[in-house]
Each structure stands twice: as structure tokens, then as C-alpha cells.
GROMACS .gro file of C-alpha atoms in nm:
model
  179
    1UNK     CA    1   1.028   0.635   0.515
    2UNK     CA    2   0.689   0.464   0.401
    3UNK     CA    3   0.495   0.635   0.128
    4UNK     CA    4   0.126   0.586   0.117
    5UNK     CA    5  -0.008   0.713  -0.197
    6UNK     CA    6  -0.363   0.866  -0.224
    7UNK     CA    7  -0.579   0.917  -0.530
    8UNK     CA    8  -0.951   1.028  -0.554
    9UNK     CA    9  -1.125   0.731  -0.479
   10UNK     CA   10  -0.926   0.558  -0.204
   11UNK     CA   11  -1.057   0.321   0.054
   12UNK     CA   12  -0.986   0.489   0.371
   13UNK     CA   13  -0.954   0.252   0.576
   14UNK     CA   14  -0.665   0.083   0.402
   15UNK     CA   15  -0.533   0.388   0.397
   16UNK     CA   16  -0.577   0.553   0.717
   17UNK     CA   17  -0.534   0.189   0.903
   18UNK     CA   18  -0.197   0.145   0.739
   19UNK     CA   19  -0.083   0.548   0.852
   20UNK     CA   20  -0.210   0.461   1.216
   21UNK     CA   21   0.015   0.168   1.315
   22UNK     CA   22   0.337   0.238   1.122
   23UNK     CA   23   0.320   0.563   1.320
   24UNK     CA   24   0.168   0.363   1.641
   25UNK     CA   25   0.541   0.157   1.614
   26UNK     CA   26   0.748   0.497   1.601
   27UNK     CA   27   0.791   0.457   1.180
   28UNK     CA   28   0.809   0.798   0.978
   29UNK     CA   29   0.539   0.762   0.736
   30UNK     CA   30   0.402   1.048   0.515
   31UNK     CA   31   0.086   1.052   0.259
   32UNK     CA   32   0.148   1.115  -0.130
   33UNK     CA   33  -0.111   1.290  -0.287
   34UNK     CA   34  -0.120   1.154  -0.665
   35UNK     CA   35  -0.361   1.461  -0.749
   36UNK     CA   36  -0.327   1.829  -0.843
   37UNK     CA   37  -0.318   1.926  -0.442
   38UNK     CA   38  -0.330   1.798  -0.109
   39UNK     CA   39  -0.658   1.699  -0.104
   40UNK     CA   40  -0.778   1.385  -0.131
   41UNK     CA   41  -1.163   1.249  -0.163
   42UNK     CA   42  -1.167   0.868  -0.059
   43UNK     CA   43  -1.405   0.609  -0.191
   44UNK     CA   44  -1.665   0.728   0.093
   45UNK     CA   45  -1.639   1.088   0.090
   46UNK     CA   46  -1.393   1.120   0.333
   47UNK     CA   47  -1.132   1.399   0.210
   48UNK     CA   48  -0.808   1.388   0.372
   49UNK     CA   49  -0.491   1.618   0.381
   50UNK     CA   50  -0.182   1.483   0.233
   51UNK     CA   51   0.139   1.545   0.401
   52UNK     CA   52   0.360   1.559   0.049
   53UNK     CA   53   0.284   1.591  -0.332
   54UNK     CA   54   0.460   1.260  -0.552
   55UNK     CA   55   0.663   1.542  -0.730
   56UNK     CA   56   0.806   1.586  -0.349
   57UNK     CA   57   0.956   1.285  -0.287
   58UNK     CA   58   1.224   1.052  -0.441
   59UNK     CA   59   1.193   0.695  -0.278
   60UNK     CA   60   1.498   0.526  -0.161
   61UNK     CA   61   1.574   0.141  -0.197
   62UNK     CA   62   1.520   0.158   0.200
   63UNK     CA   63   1.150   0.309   0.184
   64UNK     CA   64   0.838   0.143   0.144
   65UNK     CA   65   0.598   0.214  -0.104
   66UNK     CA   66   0.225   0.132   0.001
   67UNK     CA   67  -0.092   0.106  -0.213
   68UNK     CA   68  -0.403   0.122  -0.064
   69UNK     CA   69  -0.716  -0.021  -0.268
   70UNK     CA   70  -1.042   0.098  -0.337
   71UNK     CA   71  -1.202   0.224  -0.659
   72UNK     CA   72  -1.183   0.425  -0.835
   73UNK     CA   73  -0.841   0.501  -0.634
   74UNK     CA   74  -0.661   0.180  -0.758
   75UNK     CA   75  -0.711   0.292  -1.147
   76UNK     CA   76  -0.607   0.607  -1.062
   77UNK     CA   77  -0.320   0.534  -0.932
   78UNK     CA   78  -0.207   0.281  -1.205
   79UNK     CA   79  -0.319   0.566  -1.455
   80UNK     CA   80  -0.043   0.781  -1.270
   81UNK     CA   81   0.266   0.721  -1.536
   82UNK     CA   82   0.512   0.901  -1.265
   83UNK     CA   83   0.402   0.666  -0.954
   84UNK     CA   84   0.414   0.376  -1.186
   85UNK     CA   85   0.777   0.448  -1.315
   86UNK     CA   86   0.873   0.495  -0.935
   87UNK     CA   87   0.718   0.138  -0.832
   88UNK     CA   88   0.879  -0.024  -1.119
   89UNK     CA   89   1.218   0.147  -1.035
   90UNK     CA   90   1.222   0.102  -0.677
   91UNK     CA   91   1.117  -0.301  -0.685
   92UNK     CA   92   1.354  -0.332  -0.957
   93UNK     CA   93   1.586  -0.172  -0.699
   94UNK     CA   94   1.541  -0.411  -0.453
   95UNK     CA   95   1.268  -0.197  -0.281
   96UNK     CA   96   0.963  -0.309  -0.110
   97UNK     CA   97   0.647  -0.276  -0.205
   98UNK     CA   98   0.304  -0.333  -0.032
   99UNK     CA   99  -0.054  -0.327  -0.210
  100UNK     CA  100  -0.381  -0.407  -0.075
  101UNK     CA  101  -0.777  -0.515  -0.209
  102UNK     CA  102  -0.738  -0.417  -0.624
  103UNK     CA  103  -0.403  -0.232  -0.609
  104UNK     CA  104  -0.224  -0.536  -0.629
  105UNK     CA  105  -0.350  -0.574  -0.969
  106UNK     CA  106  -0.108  -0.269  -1.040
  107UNK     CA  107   0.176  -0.446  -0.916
  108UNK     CA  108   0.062  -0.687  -1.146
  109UNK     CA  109   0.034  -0.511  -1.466
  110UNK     CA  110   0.413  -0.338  -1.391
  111UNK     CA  111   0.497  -0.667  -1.378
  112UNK     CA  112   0.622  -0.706  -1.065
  113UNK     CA  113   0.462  -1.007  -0.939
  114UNK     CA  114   0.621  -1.218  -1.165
  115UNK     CA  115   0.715  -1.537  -0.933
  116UNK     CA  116   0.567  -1.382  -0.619
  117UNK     CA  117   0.245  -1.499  -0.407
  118UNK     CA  118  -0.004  -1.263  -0.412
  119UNK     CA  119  -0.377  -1.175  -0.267
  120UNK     CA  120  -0.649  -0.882  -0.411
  121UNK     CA  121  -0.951  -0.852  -0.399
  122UNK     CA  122  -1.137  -1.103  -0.544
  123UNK     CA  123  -1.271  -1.043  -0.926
  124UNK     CA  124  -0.877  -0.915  -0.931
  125UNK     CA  125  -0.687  -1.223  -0.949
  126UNK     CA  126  -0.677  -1.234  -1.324
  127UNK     CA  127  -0.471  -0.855  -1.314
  128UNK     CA  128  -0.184  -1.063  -1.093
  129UNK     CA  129  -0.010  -1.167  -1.385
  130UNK     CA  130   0.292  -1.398  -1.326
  131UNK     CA  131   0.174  -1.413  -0.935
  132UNK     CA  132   0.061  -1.790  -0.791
  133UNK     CA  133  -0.255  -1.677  -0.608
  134UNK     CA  134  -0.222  -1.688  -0.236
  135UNK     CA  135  -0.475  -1.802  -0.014
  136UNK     CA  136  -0.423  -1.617   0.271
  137UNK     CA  137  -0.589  -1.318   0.359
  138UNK     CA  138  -0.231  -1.066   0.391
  139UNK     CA  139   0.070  -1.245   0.190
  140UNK     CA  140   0.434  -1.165   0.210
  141UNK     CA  141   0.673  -1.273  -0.088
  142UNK     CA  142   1.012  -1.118  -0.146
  143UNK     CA  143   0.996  -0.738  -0.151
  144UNK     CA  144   0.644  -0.768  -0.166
  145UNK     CA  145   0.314  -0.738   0.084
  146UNK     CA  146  -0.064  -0.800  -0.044
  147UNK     CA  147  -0.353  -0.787   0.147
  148UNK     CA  148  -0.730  -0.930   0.030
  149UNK     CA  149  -0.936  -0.605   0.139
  150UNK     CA  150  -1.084  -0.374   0.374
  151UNK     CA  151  -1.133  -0.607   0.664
  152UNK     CA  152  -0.761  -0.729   0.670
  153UNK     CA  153  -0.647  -0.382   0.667
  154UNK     CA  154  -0.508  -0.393   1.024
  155UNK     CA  155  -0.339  -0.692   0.964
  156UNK     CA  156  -0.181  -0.574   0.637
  157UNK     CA  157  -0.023  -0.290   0.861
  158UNK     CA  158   0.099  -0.494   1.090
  159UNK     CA  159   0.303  -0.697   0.834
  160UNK     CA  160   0.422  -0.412   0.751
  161UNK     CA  161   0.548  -0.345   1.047
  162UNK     CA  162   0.673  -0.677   1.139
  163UNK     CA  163   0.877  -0.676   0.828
  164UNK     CA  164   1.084  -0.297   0.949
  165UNK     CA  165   1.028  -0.369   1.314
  166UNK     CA  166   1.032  -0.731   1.394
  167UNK     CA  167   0.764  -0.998   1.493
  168UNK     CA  168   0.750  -0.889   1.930
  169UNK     CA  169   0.660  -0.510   1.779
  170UNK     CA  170   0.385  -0.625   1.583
  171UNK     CA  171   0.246  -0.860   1.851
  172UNK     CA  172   0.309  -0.549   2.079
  173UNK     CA  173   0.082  -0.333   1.891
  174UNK     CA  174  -0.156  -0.629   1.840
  175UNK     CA  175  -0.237  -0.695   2.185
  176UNK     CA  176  -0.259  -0.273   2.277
  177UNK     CA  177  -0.527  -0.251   1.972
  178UNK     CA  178  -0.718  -0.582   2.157
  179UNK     CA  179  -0.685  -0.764   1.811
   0.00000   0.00000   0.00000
């Protein structure tokens, strides 16, 4: 399963980009509202429907666990003590783990990036501690996806899927979204 975890203050399209393809290459993928409900208000207004509540869900060492960015939806989540226990458990694990645009810096600050290559958003960098700053715009190291921002989302989802699905499913999906 892949976990995409909404706060109040997400950027939607990292969010909703990410939920499209997994589920465009057949992966179960479910939306984790951090809040009191289901209800989540993006960065932009946009309020969407969460399909499960964090207290629902216990992540295996075979699920992802996806961050999207945005603010003030990155500090919330690293303000969530629960969510934060569960990332540090599950990478510790041997989990994966995938942020993108300032929720890497929360990957950062659990410590997590220590010897890894990482990308944020820039202004960010300086929350990647023990990460060697990548310079590409998604980065893959280890257990471990980051993505730059908003206009990389796509291709943050599609690493994604490469990773569970393999490279000719991620070009598949590339070529049937014209990217």
C-alpha cells in the first residue's frame, strides 16, 4: 500500500499528481488525513476527502510512505508526533519513504537523510541535515525519493512507480500522459 498523508495546507498537486499515477499503474494507494477528520484544505483552497484517518493504518516495511509539500502542510505534518514516529520506524525498518518540495526537510530533521542524496525546495536545503544535496530535479537514494517542487510532481510519481513497478511501466504511463 502507499500512504499519502494530508495536512491543512498541502500542495495539491503533489498530492493529487502522486494519487493519480500510482493508481493509473494498478497500485493500491489510500490518503491519510493527519487532521481531526477527513477533510482536508490544501495550500489553494482545494478541500479534499481522505480515504483513511493516520490512527487507521499501521504501515508495513512493504508500504510506501509519501509526503507531499506545500506550506503550511509540510510543518504540519512534521508537527504530527504520531506520523513522525511512524516515518522514523518504518525507514528504520527498511521502509521507503518519498518526500517532495519542503517535506523533505522532515525527513531531514528525523534524521533520516543521513548519507542519502536529497532535493527540496529551494530555501530548504539547510533542513536536509546529513543529506549531500542533489542536483536533480526528483532524486532516488536507498529507501528514499525527493522531488524539488510542484512542477516535478509528475515525475516524482513516476519514480515512484518505477521503483514498485519497473522502468517499461513508468515509460508506459509516460508516453499515455504525452509527457
Amino acid at each position: 500500500m502507499n500512504y499519502v498523508f494530508l495536512a491543512d495546507g498541502f500542495e495539491e498537486i503533489e498530492a493529487l499528481a502522486v494519487v493519480d499515477i500510482l493508481r493509473r499503474a494498478d497500485l493500491e494507494v489510500a490518503t491519510v488525513s493527519i487532521s481531526n477528520g477527513y477533510d482536508v484544505i490544501g495550500a489553494h483552497g482545494i478541500e479534499v476527502a481522505a480515504d483513511v484517518m493516520l490512527s487507521d493504518i499501521d504501515a508495513d516495511v512493504e508500504d510506501y510512505l509519501i509526503l507531499p509539500g506545500g506550506m503550511p502542510g509540510s510543518d504540519n505534518l512534521r508537527a504530527c508526533a504520531p506520523l513522525c514516529s511512524m516515518l522514523k520506524s518504518h525507514f528504520a525498518g527498511g521502509g521507503h519513504v518519498a518526500a517532495i518540495c519542503a517535506a523533505p526537510y522532515i525527513l531531514g530533521d528525523l534524521g533520516i537523510l543521513n548519507g542519502a542524496e536529497a532535493i527540496c525546495y529551494p530555501g530548504f536545503e539547510e533542513r536536509l541535515a546529513g543529506a549531500t544535496i542533489s542536483e536533480n530535479p526528483v532524486c532516488k537514494s536507498g529507501n528514499i525519493i525527493t522531488g524539488k517542487g510542484p512542477g516535478v510532481a509528475m515525475q516524482f510519481a513516476l519514480a515512484i512507480v518505477e521503483e514498485q513497478c519497473g522502468a517499461s511501466v513508468a515509460a508506459g504511463l509516460k508516453a499515455g500522459m504525452q509527457m
